[in-house]
GROMACS .gro file of N, CA and C in nm:
model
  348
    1UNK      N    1   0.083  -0.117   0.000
    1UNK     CA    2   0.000   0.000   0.000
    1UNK      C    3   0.088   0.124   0.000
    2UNK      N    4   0.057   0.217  -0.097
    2UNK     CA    5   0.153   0.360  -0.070
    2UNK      C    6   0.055   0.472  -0.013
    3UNK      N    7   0.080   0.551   0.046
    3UNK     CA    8   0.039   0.614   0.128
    3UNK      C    9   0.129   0.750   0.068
    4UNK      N   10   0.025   0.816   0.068
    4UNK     CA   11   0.065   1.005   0.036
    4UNK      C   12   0.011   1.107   0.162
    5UNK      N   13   0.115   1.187   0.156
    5UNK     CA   14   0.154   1.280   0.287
    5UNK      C   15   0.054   1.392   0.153
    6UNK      N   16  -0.017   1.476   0.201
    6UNK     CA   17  -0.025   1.575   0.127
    6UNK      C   18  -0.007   1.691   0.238
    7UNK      N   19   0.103   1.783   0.205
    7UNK     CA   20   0.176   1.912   0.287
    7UNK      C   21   0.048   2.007   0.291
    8UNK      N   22   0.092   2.145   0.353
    8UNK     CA   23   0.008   2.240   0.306
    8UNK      C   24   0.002   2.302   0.125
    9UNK      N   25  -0.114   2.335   0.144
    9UNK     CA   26  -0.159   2.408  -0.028
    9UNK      C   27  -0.053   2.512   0.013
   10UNK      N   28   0.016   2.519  -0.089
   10UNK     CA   29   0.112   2.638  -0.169
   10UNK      C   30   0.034   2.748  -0.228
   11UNK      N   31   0.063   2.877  -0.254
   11UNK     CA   32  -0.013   2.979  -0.308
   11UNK      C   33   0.092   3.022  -0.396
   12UNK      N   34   0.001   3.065  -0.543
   12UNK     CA   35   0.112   3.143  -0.671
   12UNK      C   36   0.007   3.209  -0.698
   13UNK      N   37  -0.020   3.350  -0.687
   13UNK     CA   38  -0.063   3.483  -0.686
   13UNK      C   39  -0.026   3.493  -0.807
   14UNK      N   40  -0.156   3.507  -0.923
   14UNK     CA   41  -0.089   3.549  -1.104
   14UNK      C   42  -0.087   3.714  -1.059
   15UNK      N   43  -0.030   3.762  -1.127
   15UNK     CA   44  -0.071   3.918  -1.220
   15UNK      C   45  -0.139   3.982  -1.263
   16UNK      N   46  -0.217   3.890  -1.339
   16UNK     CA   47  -0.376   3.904  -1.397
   16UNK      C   48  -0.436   3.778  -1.415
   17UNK      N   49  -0.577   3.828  -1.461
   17UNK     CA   50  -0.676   3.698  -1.493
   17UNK      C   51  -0.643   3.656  -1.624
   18UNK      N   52  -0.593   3.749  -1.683
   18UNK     CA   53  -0.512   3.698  -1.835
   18UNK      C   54  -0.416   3.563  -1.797
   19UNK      N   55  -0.338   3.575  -1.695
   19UNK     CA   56  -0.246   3.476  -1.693
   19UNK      C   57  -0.331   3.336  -1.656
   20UNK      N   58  -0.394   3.361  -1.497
   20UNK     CA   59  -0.493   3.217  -1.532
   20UNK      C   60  -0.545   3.159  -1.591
   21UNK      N   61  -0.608   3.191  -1.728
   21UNK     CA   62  -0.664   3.209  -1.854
   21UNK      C   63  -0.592   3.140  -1.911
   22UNK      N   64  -0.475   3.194  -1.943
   22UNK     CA   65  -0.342   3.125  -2.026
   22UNK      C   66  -0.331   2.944  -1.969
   23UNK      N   67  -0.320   2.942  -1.819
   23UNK     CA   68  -0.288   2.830  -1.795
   23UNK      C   69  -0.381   2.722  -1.789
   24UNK      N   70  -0.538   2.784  -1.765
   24UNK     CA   71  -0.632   2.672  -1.811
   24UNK      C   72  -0.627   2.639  -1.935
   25UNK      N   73  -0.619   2.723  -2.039
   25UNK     CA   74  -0.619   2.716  -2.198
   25UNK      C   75  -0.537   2.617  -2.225
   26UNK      N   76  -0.396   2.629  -2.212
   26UNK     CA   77  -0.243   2.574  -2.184
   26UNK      C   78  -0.302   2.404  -2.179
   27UNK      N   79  -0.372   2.400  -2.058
   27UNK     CA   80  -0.421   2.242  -1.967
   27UNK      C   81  -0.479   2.183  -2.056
   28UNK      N   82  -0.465   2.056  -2.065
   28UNK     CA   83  -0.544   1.968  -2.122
   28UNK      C   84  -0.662   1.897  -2.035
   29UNK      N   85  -0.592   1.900  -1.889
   29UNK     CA   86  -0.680   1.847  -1.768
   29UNK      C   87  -0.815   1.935  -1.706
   30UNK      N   88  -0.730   2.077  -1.723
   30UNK     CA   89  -0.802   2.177  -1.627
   30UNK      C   90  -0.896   2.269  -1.743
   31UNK      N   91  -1.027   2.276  -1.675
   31UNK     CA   92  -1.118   2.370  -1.838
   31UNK      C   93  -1.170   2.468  -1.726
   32UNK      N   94  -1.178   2.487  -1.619
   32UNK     CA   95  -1.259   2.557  -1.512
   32UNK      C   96  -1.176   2.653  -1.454
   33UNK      N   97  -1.268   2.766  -1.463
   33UNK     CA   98  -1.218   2.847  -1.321
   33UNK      C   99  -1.313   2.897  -1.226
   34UNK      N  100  -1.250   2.875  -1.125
   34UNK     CA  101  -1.371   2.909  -0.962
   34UNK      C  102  -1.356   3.068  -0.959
   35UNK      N  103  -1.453   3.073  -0.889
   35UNK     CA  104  -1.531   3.179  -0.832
   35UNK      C  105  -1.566   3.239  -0.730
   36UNK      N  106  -1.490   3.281  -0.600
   36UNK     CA  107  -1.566   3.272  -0.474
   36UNK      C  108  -1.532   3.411  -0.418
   37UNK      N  109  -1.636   3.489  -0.383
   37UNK     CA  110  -1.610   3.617  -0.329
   37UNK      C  111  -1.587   3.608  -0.227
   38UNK      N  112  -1.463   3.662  -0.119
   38UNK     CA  113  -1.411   3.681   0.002
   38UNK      C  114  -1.388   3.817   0.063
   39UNK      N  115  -1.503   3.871   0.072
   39UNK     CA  116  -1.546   4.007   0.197
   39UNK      C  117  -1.560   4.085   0.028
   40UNK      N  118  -1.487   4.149   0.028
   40UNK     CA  119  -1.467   4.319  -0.118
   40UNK      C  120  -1.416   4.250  -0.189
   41UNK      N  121  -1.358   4.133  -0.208
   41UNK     CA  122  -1.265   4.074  -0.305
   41UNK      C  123  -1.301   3.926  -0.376
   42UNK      N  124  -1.269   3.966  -0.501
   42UNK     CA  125  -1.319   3.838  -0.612
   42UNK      C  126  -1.189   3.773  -0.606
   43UNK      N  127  -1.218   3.609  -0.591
   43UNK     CA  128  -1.068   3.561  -0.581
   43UNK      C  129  -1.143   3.454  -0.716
   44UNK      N  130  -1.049   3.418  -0.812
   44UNK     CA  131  -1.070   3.335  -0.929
   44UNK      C  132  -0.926   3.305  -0.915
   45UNK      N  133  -0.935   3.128  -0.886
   45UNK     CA  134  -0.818   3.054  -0.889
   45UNK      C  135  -0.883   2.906  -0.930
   46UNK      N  136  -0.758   2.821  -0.975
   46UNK     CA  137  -0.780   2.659  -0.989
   46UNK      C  138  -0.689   2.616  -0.866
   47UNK      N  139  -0.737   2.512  -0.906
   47UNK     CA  140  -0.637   2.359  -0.786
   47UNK      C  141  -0.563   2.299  -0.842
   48UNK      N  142  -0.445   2.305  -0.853
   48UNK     CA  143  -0.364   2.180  -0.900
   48UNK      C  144  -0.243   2.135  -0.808
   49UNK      N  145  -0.179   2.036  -0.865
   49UNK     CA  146  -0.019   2.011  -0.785
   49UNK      C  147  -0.023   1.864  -0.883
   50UNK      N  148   0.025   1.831  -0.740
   50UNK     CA  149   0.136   1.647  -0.777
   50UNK      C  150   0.059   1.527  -0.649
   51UNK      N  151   0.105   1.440  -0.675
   51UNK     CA  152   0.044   1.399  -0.530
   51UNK      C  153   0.024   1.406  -0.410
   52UNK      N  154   0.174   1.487  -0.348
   52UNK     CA  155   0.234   1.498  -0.267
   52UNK      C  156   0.195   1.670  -0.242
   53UNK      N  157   0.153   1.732  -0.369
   53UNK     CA  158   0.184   1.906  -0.296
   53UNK      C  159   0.008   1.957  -0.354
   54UNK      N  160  -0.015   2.043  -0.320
   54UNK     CA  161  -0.117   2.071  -0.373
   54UNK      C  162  -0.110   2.259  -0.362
   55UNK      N  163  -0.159   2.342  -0.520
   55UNK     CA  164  -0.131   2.460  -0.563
   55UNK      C  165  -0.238   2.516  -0.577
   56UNK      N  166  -0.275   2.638  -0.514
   56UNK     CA  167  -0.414   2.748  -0.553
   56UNK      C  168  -0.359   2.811  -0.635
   57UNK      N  169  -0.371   2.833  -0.731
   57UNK     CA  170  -0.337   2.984  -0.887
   57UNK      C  171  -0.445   3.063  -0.872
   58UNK      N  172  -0.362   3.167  -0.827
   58UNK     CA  173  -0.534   3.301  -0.782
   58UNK      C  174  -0.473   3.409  -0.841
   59UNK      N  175  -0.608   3.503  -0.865
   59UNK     CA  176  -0.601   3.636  -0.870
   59UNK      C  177  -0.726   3.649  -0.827
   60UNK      N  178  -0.694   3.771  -0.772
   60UNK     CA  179  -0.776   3.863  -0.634
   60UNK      C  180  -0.840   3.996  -0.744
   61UNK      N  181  -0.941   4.010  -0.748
   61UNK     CA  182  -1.024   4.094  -0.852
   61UNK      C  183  -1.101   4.153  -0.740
   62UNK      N  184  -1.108   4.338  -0.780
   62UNK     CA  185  -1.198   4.419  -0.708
   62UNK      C  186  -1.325   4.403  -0.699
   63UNK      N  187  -1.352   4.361  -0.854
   63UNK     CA  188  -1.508   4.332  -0.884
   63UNK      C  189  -1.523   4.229  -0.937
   64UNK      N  190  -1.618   4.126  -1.000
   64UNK     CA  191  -1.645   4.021  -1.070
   64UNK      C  192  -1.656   4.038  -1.199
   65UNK      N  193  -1.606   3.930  -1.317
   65UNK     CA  194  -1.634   3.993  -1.398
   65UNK      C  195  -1.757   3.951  -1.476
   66UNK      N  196  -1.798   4.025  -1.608
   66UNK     CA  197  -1.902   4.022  -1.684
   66UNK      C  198  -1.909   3.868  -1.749
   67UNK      N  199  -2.041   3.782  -1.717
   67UNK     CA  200  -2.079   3.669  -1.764
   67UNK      C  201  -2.017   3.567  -1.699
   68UNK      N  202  -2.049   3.450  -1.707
   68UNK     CA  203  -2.044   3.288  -1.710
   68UNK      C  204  -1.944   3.259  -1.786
   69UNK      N  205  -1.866   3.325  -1.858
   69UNK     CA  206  -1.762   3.223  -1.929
   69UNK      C  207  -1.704   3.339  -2.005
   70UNK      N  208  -1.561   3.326  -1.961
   70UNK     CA  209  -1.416   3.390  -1.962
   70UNK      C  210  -1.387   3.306  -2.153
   71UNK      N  211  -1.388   3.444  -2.257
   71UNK     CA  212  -1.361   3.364  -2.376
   71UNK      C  213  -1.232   3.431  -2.447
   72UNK      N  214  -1.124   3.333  -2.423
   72UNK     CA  215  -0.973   3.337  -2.482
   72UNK      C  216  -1.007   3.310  -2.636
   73UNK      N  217  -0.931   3.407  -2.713
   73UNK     CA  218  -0.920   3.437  -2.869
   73UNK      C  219  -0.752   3.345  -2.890
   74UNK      N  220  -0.755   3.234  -2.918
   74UNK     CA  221  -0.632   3.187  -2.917
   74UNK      C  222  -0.576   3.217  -3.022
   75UNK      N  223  -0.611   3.285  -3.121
   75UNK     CA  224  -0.542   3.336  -3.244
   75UNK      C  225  -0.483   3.498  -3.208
   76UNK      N  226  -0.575   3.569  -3.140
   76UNK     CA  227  -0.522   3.750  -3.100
   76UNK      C  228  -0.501   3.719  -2.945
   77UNK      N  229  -0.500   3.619  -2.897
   77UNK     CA  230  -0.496   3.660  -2.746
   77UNK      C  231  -0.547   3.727  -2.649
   78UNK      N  232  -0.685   3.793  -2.735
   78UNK     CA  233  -0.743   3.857  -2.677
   78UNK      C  234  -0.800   3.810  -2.570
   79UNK      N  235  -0.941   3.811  -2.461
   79UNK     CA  236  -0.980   3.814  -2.377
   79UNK      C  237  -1.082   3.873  -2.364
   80UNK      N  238  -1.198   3.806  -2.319
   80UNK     CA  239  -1.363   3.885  -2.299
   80UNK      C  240  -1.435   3.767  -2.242
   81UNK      N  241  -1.551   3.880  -2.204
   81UNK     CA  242  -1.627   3.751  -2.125
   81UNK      C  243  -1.755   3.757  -2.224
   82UNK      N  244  -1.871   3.657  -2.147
   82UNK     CA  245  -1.992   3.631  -2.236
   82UNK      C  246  -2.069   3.565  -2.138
   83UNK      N  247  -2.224   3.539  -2.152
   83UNK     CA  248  -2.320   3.519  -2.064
   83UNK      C  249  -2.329   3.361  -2.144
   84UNK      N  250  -2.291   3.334  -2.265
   84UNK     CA  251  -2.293   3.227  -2.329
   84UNK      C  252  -2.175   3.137  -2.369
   85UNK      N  253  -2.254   3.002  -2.384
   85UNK     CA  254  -2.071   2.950  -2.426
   85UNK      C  255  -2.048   2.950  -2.627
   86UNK      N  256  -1.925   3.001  -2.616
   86UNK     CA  257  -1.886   3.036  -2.769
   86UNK      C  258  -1.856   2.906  -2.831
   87UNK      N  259  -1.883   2.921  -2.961
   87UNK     CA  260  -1.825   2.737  -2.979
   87UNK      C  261  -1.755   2.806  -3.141
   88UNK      N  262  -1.718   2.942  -3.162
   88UNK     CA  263  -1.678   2.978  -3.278
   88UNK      C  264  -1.486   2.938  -3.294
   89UNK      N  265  -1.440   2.951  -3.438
   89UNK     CA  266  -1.288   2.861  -3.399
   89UNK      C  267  -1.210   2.949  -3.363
   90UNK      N  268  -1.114   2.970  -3.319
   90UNK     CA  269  -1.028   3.008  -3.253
   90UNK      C  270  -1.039   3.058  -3.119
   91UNK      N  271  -1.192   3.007  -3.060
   91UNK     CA  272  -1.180   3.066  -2.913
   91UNK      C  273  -1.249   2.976  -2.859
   92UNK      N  274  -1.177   3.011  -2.707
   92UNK     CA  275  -1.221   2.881  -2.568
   92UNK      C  276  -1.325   2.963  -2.533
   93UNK      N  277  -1.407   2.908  -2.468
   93UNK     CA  278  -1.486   2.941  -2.381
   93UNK      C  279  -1.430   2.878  -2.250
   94UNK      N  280  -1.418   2.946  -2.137
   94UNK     CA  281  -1.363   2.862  -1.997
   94UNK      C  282  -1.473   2.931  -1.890
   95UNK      N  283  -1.595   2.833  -1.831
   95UNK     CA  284  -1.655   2.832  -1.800
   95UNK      C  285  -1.608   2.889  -1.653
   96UNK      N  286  -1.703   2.955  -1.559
   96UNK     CA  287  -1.632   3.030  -1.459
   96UNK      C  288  -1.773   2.950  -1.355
   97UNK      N  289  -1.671   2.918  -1.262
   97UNK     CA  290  -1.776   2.824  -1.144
   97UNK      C  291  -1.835   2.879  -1.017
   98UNK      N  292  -1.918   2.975  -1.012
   98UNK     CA  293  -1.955   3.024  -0.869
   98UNK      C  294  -1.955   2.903  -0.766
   99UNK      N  295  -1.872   2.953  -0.680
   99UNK     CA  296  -1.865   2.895  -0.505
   99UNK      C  297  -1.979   2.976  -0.473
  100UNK      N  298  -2.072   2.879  -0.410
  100UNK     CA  299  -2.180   2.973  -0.301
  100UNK      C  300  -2.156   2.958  -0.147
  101UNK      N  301  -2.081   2.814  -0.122
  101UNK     CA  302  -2.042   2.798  -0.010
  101UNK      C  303  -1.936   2.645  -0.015
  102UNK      N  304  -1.899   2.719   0.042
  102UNK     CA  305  -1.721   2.535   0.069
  102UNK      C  306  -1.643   2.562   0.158
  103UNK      N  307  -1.584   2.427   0.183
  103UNK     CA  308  -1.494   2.460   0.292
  103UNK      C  309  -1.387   2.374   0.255
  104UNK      N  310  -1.362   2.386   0.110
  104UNK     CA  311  -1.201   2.356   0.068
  104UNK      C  312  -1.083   2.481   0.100
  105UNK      N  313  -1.128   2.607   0.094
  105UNK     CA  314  -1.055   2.707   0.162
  105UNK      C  315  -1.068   2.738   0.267
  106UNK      N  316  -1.063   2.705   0.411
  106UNK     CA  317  -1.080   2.728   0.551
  106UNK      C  318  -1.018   2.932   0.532
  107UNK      N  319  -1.147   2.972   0.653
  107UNK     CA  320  -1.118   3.114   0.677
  107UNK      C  321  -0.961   3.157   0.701
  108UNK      N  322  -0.892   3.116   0.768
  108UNK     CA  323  -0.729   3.137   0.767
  108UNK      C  324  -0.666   3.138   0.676
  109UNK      N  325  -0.750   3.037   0.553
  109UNK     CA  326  -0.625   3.013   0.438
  109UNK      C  327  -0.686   3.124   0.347
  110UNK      N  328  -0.824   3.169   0.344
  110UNK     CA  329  -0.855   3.319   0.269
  110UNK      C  330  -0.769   3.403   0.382
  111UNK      N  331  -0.799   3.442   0.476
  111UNK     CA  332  -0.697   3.521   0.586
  111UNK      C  333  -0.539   3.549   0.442
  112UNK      N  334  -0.458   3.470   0.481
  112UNK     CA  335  -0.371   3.474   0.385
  112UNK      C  336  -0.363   3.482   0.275
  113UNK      N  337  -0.433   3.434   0.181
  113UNK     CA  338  -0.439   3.486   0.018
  113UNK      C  339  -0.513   3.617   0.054
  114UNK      N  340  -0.584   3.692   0.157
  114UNK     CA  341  -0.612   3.821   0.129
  114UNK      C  342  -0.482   3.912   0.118
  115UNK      N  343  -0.373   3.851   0.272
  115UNK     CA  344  -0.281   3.908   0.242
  115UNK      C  345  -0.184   3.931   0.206
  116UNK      N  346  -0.182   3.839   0.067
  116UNK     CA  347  -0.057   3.808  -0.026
  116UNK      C  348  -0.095   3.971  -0.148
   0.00000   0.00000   0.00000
């Protein structure tokens, strides 16, 4: 039997929502991004790691943005949102997941991504 230690979640704070964008697009695994407002602040991050480590990829947004689904122009790189999913070619649609309530982020661990 093998048995996995999983450490604490690691935090990598993007730059922008452009960059998260990039790395779901990038994924072959990952098509989602969460949603969960914490007090004044929009936090939109995924989950990933290895067996052993586990990674939040966030950005912290003043406001929320416009529509249900974040749509990457993989030909201009552009970026926009939409209330619908696009199925035209050269662009993703990456569906955006409202949290209404969970407790995969315990209050301490928002505590700290507030103050990263």
């Amino acid at each position: 039997m093998v048995v996995y230690i999983v450490k604490a979640m690691k935090f990598v704070q993007l730059r922008s929502l452009r960059d998260l964008v990039m790395i779901v697009a990038s994924s072959p695994t990952m098509n989602v991004i969460q949603h969960l407002k914490s007090g004044e602040t929009h936090l939109y991050f995924i989950i990933g790691g290895t067996l052993s480590e586990i990674f939040l990829y966030f950005v912290k947004e003043a406001k929320a943005v416009d529509g249900s689904f974040i749509v990457y122009n993989t030909y201009t790189g552009e970026i926009s949102f939409s209330d619908r999913l696009r199925l035209e070619p050269n662009q993703n649609s990456i569906p955006v997941v409202e949290i209404e309530n969970q407790d995969l982020l315990p209050e301490e661990l928002l505590t700290r991504v507030g103050g990263l």
